[in-house]
CSV table of C-alpha atoms and ligand atoms in Angstrom, one decimal:
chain,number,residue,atom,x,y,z
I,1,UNK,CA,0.0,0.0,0.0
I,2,UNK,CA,1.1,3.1,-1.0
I,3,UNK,CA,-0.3,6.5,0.3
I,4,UNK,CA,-0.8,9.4,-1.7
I,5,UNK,CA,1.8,11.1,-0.2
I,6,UNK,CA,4.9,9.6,1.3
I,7,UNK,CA,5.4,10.4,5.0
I,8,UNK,CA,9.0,10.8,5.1
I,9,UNK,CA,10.8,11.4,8.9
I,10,UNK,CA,14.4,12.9,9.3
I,11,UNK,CA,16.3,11.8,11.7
I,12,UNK,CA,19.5,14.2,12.7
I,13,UNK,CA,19.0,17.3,12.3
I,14,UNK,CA,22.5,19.0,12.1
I,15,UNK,CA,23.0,18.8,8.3
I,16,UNK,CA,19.8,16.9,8.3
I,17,UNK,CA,17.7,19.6,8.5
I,18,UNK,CA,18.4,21.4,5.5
I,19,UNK,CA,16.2,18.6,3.5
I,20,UNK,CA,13.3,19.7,5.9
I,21,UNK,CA,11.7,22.4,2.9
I,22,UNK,CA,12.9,20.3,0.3
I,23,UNK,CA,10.3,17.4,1.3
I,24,UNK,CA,7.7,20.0,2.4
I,25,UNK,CA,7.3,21.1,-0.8
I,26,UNK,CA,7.8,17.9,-2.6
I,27,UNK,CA,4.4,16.9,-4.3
I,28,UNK,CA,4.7,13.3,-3.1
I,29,UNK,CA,5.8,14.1,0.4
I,30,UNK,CA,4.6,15.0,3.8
I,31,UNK,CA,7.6,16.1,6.1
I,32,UNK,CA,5.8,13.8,8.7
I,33,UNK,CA,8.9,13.5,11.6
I,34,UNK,CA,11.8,14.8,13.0
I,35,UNK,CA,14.3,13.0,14.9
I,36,UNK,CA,17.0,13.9,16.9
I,37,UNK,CA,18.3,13.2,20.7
I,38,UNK,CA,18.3,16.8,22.7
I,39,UNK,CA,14.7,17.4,22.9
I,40,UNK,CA,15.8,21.4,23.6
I,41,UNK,CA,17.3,21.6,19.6
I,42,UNK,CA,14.5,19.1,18.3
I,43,UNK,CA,12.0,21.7,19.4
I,44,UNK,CA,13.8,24.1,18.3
I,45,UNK,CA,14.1,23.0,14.8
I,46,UNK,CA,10.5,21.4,14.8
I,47,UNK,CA,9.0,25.4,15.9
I,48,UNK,CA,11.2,26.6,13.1
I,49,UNK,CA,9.8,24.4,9.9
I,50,UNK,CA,6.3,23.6,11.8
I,51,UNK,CA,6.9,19.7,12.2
I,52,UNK,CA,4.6,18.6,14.8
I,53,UNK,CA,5.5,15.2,15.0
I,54,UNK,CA,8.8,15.1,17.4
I,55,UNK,CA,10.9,11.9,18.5
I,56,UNK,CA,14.2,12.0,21.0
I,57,UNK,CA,14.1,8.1,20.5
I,58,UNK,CA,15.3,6.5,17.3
I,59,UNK,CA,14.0,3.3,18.1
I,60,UNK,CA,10.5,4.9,19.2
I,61,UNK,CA,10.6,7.1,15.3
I,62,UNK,CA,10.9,3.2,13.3
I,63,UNK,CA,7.6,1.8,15.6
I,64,UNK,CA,5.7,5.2,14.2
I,65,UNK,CA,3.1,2.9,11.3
I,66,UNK,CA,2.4,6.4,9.6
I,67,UNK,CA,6.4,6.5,8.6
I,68,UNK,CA,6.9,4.7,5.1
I,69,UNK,CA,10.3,6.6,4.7
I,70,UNK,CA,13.2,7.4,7.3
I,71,UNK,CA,16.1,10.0,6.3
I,72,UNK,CA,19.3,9.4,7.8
I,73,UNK,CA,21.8,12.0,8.8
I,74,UNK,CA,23.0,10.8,12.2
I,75,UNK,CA,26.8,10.6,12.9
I,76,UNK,CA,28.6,7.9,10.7
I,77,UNK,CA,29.1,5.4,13.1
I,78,UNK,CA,25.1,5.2,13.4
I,79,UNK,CA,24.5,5.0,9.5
I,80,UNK,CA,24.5,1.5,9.6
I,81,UNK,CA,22.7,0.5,12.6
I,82,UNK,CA,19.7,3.1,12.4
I,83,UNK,CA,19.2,2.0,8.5
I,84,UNK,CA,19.2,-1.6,8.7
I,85,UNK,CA,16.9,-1.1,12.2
I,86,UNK,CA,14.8,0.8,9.7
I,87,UNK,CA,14.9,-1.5,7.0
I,88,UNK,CA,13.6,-4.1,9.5
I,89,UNK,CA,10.8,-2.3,10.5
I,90,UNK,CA,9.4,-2.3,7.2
I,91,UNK,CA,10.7,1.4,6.3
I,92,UNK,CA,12.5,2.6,2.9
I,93,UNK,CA,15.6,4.1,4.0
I,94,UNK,CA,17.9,7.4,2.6
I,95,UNK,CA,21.0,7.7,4.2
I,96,UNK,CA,23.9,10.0,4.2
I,97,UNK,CA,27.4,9.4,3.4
I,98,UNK,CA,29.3,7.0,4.1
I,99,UNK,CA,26.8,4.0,4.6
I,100,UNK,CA,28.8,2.0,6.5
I,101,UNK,CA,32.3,1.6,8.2
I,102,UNK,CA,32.5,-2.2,8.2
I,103,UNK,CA,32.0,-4.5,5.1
I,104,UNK,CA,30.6,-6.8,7.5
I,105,UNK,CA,27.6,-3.8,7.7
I,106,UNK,CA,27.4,-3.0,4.4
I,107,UNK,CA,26.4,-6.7,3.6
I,108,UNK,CA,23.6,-6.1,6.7
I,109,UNK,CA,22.1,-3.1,5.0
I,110,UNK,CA,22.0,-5.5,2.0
I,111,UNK,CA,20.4,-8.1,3.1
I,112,UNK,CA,17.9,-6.3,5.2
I,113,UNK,CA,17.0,-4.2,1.9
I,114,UNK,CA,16.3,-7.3,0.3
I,115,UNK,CA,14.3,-9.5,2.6
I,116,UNK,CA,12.0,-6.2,3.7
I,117,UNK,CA,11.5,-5.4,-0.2
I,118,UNK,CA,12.2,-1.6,0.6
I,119,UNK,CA,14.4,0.8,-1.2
I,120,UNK,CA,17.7,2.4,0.2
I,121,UNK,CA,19.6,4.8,-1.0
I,122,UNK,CA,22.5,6.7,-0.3
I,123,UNK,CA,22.5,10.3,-0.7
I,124,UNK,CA,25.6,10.8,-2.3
I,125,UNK,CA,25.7,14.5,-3.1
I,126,UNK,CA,28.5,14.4,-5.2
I,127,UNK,CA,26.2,12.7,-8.2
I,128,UNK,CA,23.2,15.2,-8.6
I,129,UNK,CA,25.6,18.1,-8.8
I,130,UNK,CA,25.9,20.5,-11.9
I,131,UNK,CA,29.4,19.7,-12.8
I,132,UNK,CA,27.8,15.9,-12.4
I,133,UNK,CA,25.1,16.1,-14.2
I,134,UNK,CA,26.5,18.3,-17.2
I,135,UNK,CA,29.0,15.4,-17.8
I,136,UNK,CA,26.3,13.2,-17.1
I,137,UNK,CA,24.7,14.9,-20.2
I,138,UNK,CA,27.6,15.4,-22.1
I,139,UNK,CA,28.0,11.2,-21.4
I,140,UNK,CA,24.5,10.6,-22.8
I,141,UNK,CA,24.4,12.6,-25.9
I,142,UNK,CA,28.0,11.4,-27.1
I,143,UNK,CA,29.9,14.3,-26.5
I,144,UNK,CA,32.5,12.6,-24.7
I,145,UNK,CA,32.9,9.4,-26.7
I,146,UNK,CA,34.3,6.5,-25.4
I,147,UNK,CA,35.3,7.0,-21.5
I,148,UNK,CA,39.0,6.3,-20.9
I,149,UNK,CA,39.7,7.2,-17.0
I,150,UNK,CA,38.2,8.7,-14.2
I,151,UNK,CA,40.1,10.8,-11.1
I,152,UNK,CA,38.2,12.1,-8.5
I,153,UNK,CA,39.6,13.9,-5.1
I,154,UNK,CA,38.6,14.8,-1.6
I,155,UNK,CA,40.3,18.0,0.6
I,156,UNK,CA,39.2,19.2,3.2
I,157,UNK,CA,40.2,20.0,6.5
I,158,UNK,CA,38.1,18.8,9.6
I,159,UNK,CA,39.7,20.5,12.5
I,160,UNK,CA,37.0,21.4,14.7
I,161,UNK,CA,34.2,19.3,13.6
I,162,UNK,CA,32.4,17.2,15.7
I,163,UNK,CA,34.5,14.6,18.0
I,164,UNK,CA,34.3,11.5,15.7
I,165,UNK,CA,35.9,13.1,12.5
I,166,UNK,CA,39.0,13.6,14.4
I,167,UNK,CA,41.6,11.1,13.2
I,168,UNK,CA,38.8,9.3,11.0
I,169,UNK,CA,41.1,7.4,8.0
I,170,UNK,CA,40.6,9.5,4.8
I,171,UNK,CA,39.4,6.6,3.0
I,172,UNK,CA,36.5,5.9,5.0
I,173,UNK,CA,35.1,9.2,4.0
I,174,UNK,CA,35.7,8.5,0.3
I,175,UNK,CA,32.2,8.2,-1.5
I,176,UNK,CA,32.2,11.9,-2.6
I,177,UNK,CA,35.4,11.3,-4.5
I,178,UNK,CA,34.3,7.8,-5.4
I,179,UNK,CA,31.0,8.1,-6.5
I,180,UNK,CA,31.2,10.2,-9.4
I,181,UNK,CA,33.7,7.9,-10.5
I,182,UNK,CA,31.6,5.4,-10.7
I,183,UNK,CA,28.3,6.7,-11.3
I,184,UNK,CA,29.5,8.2,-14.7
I,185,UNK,CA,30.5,4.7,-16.0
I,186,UNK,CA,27.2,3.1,-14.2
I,187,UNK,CA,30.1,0.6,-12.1
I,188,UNK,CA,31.4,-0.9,-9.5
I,189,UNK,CA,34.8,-1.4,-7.8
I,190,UNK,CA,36.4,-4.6,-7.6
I,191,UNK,CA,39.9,-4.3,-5.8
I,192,UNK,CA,41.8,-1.5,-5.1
I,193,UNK,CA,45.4,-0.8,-4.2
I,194,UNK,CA,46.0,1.7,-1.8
I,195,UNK,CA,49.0,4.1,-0.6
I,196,UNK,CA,49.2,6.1,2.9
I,197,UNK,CA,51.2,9.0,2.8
I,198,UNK,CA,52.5,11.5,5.3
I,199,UNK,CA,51.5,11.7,9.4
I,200,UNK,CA,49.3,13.3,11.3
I,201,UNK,CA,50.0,13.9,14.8
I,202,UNK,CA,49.8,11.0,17.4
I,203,UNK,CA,46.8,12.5,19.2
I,204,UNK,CA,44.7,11.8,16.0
I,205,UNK,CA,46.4,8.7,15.1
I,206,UNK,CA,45.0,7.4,18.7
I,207,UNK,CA,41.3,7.5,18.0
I,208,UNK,CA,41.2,4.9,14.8
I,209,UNK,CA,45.1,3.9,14.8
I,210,UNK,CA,44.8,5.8,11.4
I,211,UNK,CA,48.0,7.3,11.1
I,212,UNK,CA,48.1,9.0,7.2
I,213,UNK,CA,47.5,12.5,6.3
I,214,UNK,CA,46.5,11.4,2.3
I,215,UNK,CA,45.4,8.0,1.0
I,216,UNK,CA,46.0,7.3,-2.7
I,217,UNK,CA,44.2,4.5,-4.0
I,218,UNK,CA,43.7,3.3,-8.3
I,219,UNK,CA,40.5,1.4,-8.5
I,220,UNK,CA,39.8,-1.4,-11.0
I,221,UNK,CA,36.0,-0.9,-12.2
I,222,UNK,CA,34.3,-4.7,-12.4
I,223,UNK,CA,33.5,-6.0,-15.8
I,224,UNK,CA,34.7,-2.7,-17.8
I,225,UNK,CA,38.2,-2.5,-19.0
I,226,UNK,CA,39.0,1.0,-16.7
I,227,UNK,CA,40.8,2.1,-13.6
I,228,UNK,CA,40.5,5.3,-11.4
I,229,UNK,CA,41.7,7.5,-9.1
I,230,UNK,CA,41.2,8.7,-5.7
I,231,UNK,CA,43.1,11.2,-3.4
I,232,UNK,CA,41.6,11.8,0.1
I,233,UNK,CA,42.6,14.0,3.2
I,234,UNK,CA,41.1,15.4,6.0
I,235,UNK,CA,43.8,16.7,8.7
I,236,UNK,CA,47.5,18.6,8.6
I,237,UNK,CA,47.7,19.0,4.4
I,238,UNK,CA,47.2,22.6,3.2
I,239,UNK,CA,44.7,23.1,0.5
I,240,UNK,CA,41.8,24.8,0.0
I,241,UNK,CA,38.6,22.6,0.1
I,242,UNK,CA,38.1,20.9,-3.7
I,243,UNK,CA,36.1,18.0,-4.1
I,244,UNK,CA,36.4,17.3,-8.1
I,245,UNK,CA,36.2,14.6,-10.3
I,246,UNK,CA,37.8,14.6,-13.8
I,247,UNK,CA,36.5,12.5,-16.7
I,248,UNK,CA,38.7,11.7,-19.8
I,249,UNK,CA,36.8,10.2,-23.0
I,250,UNK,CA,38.1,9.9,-25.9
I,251,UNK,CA,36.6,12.8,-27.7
I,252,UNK,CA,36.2,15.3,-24.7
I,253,UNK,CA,37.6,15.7,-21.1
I,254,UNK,CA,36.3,17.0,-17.9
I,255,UNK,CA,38.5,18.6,-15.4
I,256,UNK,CA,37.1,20.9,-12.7
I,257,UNK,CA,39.0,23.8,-11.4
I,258,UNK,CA,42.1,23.8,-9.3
I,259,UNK,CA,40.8,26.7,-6.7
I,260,UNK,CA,36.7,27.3,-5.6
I,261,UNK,CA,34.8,29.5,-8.2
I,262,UNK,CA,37.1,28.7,-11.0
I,263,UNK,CA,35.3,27.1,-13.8
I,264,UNK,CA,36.0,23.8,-14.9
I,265,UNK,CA,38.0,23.1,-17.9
I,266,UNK,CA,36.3,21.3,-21.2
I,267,UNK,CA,38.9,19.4,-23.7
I,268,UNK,CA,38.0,18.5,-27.0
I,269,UNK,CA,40.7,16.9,-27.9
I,270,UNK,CA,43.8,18.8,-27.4
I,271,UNK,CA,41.4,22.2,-27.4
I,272,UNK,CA,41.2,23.2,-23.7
I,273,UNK,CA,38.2,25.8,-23.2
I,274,UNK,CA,36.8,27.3,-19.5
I,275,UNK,CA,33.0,26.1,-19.4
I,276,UNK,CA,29.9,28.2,-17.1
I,277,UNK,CA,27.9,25.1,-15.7
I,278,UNK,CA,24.2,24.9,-16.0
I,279,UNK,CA,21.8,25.1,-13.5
I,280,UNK,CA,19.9,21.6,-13.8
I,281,UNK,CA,16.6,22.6,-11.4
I,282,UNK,CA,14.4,21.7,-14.8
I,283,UNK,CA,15.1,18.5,-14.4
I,284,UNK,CA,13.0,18.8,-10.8
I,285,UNK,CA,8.7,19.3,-9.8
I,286,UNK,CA,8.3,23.3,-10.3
I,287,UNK,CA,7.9,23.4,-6.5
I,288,UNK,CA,11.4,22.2,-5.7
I,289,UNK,CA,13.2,23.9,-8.9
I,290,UNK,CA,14.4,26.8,-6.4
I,291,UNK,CA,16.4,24.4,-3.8
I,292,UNK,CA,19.2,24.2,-6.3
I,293,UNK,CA,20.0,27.9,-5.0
I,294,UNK,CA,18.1,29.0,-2.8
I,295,UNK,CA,16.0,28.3,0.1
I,296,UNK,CA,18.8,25.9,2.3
I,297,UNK,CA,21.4,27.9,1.2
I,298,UNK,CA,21.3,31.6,2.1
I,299,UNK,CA,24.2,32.6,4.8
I,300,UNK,CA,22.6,33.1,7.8
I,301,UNK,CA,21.3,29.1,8.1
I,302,UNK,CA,23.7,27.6,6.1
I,303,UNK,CA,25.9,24.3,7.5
I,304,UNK,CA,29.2,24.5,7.8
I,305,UNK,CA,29.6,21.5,5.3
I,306,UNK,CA,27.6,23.9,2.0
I,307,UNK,CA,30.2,26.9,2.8
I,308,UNK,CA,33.4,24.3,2.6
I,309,UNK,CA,31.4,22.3,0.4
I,310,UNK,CA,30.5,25.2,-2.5
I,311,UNK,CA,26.6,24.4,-1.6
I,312,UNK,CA,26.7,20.6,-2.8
I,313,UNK,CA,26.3,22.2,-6.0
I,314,UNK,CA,22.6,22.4,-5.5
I,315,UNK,CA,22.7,18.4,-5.1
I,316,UNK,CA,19.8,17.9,-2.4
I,317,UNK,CA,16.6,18.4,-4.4
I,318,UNK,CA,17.8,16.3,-6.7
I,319,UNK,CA,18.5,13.5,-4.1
I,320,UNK,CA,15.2,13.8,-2.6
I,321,UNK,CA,13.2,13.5,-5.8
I,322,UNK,CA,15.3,10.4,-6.9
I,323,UNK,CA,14.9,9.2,-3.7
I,324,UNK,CA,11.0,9.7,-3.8
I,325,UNK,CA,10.3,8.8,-7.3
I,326,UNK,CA,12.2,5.3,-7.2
I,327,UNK,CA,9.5,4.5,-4.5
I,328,UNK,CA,7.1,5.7,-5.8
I,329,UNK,CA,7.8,4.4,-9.4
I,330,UNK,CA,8.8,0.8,-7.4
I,331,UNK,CA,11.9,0.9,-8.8
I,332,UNK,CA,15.4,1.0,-7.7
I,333,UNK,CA,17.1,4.3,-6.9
I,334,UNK,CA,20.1,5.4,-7.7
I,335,UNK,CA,22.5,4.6,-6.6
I,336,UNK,CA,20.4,1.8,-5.1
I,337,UNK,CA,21.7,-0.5,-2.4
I,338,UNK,CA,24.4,-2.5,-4.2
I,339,UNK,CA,26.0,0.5,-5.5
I,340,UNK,CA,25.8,2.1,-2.1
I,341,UNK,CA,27.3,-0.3,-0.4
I,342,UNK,CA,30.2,-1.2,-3.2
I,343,UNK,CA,30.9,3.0,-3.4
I,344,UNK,CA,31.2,2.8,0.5
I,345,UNK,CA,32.9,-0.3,0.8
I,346,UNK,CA,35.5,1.2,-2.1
I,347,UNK,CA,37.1,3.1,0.5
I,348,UNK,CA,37.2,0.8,3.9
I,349,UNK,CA,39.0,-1.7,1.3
I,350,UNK,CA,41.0,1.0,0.2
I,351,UNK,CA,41.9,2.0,3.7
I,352,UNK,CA,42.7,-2.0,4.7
I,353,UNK,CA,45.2,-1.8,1.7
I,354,UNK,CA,46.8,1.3,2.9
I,355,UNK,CA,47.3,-0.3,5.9
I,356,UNK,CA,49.1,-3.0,4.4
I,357,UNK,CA,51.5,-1.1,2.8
I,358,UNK,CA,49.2,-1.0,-0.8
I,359,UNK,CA,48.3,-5.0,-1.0
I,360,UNK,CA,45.6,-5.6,-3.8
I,361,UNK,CA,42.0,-6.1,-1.6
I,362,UNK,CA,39.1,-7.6,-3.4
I,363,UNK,CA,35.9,-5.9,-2.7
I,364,UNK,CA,32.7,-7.9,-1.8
I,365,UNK,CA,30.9,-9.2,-4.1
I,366,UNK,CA,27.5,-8.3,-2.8
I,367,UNK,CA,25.5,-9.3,-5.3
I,368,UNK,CA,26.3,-12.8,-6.0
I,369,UNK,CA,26.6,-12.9,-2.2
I,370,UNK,CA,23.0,-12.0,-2.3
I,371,UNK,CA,22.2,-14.6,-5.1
I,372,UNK,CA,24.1,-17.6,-3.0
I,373,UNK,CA,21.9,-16.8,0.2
I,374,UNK,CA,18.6,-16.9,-1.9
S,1,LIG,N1,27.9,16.4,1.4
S,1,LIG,C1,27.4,15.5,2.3
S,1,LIG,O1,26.8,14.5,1.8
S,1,LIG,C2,27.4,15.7,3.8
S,1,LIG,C3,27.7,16.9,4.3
S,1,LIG,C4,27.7,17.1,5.7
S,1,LIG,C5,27.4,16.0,6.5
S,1,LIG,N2,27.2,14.8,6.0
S,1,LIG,C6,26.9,13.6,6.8
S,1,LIG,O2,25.8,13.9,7.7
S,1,LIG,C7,26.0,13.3,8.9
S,1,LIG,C8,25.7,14.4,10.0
S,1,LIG,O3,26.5,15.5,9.9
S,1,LIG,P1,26.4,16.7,10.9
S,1,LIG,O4,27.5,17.6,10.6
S,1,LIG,O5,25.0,17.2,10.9
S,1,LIG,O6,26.7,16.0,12.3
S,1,LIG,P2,26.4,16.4,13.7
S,1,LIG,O7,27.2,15.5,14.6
S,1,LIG,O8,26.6,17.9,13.9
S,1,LIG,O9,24.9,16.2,13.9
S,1,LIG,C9,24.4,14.9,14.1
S,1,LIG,C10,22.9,14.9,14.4
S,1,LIG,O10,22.5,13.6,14.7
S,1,LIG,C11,21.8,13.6,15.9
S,1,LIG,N3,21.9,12.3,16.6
S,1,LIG,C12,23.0,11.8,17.2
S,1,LIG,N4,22.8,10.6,17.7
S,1,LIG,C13,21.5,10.3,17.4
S,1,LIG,C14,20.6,9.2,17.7
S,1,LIG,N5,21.0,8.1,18.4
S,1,LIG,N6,19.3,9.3,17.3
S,1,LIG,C15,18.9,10.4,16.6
S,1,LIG,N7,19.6,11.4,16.3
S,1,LIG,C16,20.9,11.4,16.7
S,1,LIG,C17,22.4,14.7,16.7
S,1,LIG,O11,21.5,15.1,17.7
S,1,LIG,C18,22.5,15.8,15.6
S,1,LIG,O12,21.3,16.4,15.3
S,1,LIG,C19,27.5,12.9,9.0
S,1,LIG,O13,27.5,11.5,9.2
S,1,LIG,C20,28.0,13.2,7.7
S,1,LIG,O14,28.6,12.1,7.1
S,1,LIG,C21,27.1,14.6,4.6
């Protein structure tokens, strides 16, 4: 049974809570729920966007029948957990990045998508921005040819974000840089061969015996004959935030910009040329077009993570309307849970080879793992 409109409930309200407009004025969503532990800030953001219905208890929010859709944007460490709980009780589930930290979880999530029947997806942003979806289009109508090699990279510096960011390996934060990779070729990763480079200092090092400043990983893409690249840090490596993916066909490139507000850089063949991005809000209900700019992102409520992050390039309406129209269409989203799980699991493999001095490490094969349990 499928209600007219889907009551969706957020849970984390830190950078959760700037999807709160977005799914009011989606045209198949009520913003039924919010969800978050201090019951002084839950208020406080439930007064704000007028969201009556308030839960301090996780576990209490997945009991709630009226909830056919969670939203996830807890701490990392709770991705896992609260999604497959959710899963379990019969709910379709979006979740922020990463969404997992253990293979061992990512094959949970899995399995509980498939033997509740219920969608989840991650909510990469990386993969509904402009500079994704122009290549995207560029991709589709032939523009770039054949693809040769993708190269996508993460900087950023986390000092003074919340406690369990500090010392986190750089890999296990890698979907953003992963993702686009991979969602431009429609693939997954298969093994990886990873490199740790530099130190950070020994207080860090302490909190997930993580003790690199980069990872440097190349990434062999299952079944197609291509490779990628990923560079990821997070503490002690000067450099302005960037978090770019370059695309090399072999008609036209893709390379985005070296510092924030440069515009990216189109090849066509040897013929460099500076490109202005489109907005893509057509592609979105009339009701949501505006979120790509506005809305979430003005400078008085903005998170910390859109003014490093260059506003997700207007990412999140996008995510929710893929999000709500796979369930609503019954089909799977995208990425759906396989890809999820193989973009997350990318970068704990990567990590496991990093600390193992850049051995080869086979990713799970979730989906035949799937077919053997059937
Ligand atoms: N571009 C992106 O995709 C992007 C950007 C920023 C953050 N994120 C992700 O969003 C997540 C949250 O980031 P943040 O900066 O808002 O973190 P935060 O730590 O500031 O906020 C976390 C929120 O979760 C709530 N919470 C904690 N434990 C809970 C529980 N047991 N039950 C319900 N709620 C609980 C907290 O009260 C808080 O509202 C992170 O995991 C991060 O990976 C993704």
């Amino acid at each position: 049974m499928t209600r007219e409109k889907l009551n969706i409930a957020i849970v984390g309200l830190g950078f959760g809570k700037e999807f709160i407009p977005i799914y009011q004025k989606h045209p198949n969503t009520h913003m039924y729920a919010i969800c978050q532990r201090t019951k002084e800030k839950l208020d406080a953001v439930g007064d704000q966007y007028k969201v009556a219905k308030r839960y301090q208890h996780f576990e209490d929010l997945i009991q709630d029948p009226n909830v056919d859709a969670v939203h996830i944007n807890s701490p990392i460490h709770l991705h896992a957990p609260q999604s497959v709980a959710a899963l379990k009780a019969g709910k379709h589930v979006a979740c922020t990045v990463p969404a997992a930290t253990t293979v061992e979880e990512c094959r949970q999530i899995v399995n509980a998508a498939n033997v509740a029947r219920r969608n989840y997806m991650m909510m990469e942003t990386a993969i509904y921005t402009r500079e994704f979806l122009f290549v995207r289009e560029m991709r589709n109508n032939g523009k770039l040819g054949r693809i040769q090699f993708m190269r996508g990279s993460h900087q950023q510096e986390m000092a003074g974000w919340p406690g369990y960011w500090e010392g986190l390996p750089p890999m296990h934060y890698a979907t953003h840089a992963v993702g686009p990779c991979l969602a431009i070729v429609r693939g997954e990763a298969e093994y990886v061969c990873c490199f740790g480079s530099g130190r950070i200092e020994d207080r860090l090092v302490a909190n997930y015996g993580s003790p690199f400043a980069v990872e440097t990983a190349l990434f062999k893409v299952r079944n197609q004959q291509l490779a990628f690249e990923v560079t990821r840090s997070l503490f002690e490596t000067a450099r302005q935030y960037r978090e770019s993916f370059d695309v090399y066909g072999d008609k036209t490139a893709f390379e985005w910009g070296q510092i924030e507000n440069e515009p990216p850089i189109v090849h066509v063949g040897e013929k460099p040329e500076r490109v202005q991005v489109p907005d893509y809000a057509h592609l979105l209900p009339e009701p949501i077009q505006r979120f790509t700019t506005k809305g979430v992102y003005d400078d008085e409520h903005a998170h910390l993570s859109f003014i490093q992050g260059g506003g997700h390039g207007g990412s999140h309406p996008h995510l929710v309307h893929e999000f709500v129209s796979s369930i609503v269409a019954g089909r799977p989203s995208f990425p759906d849970v396989y890809q999820s799980v193989n973009w997350t699991s990318a970068g704990i493999c990567a990590h496991e080879s990093a600390m193992q001095e850049g051995r080869r490490i086979a990713l799970p094969d979730y989906h035949s793992e799937a077919a053997g349990s059937h």
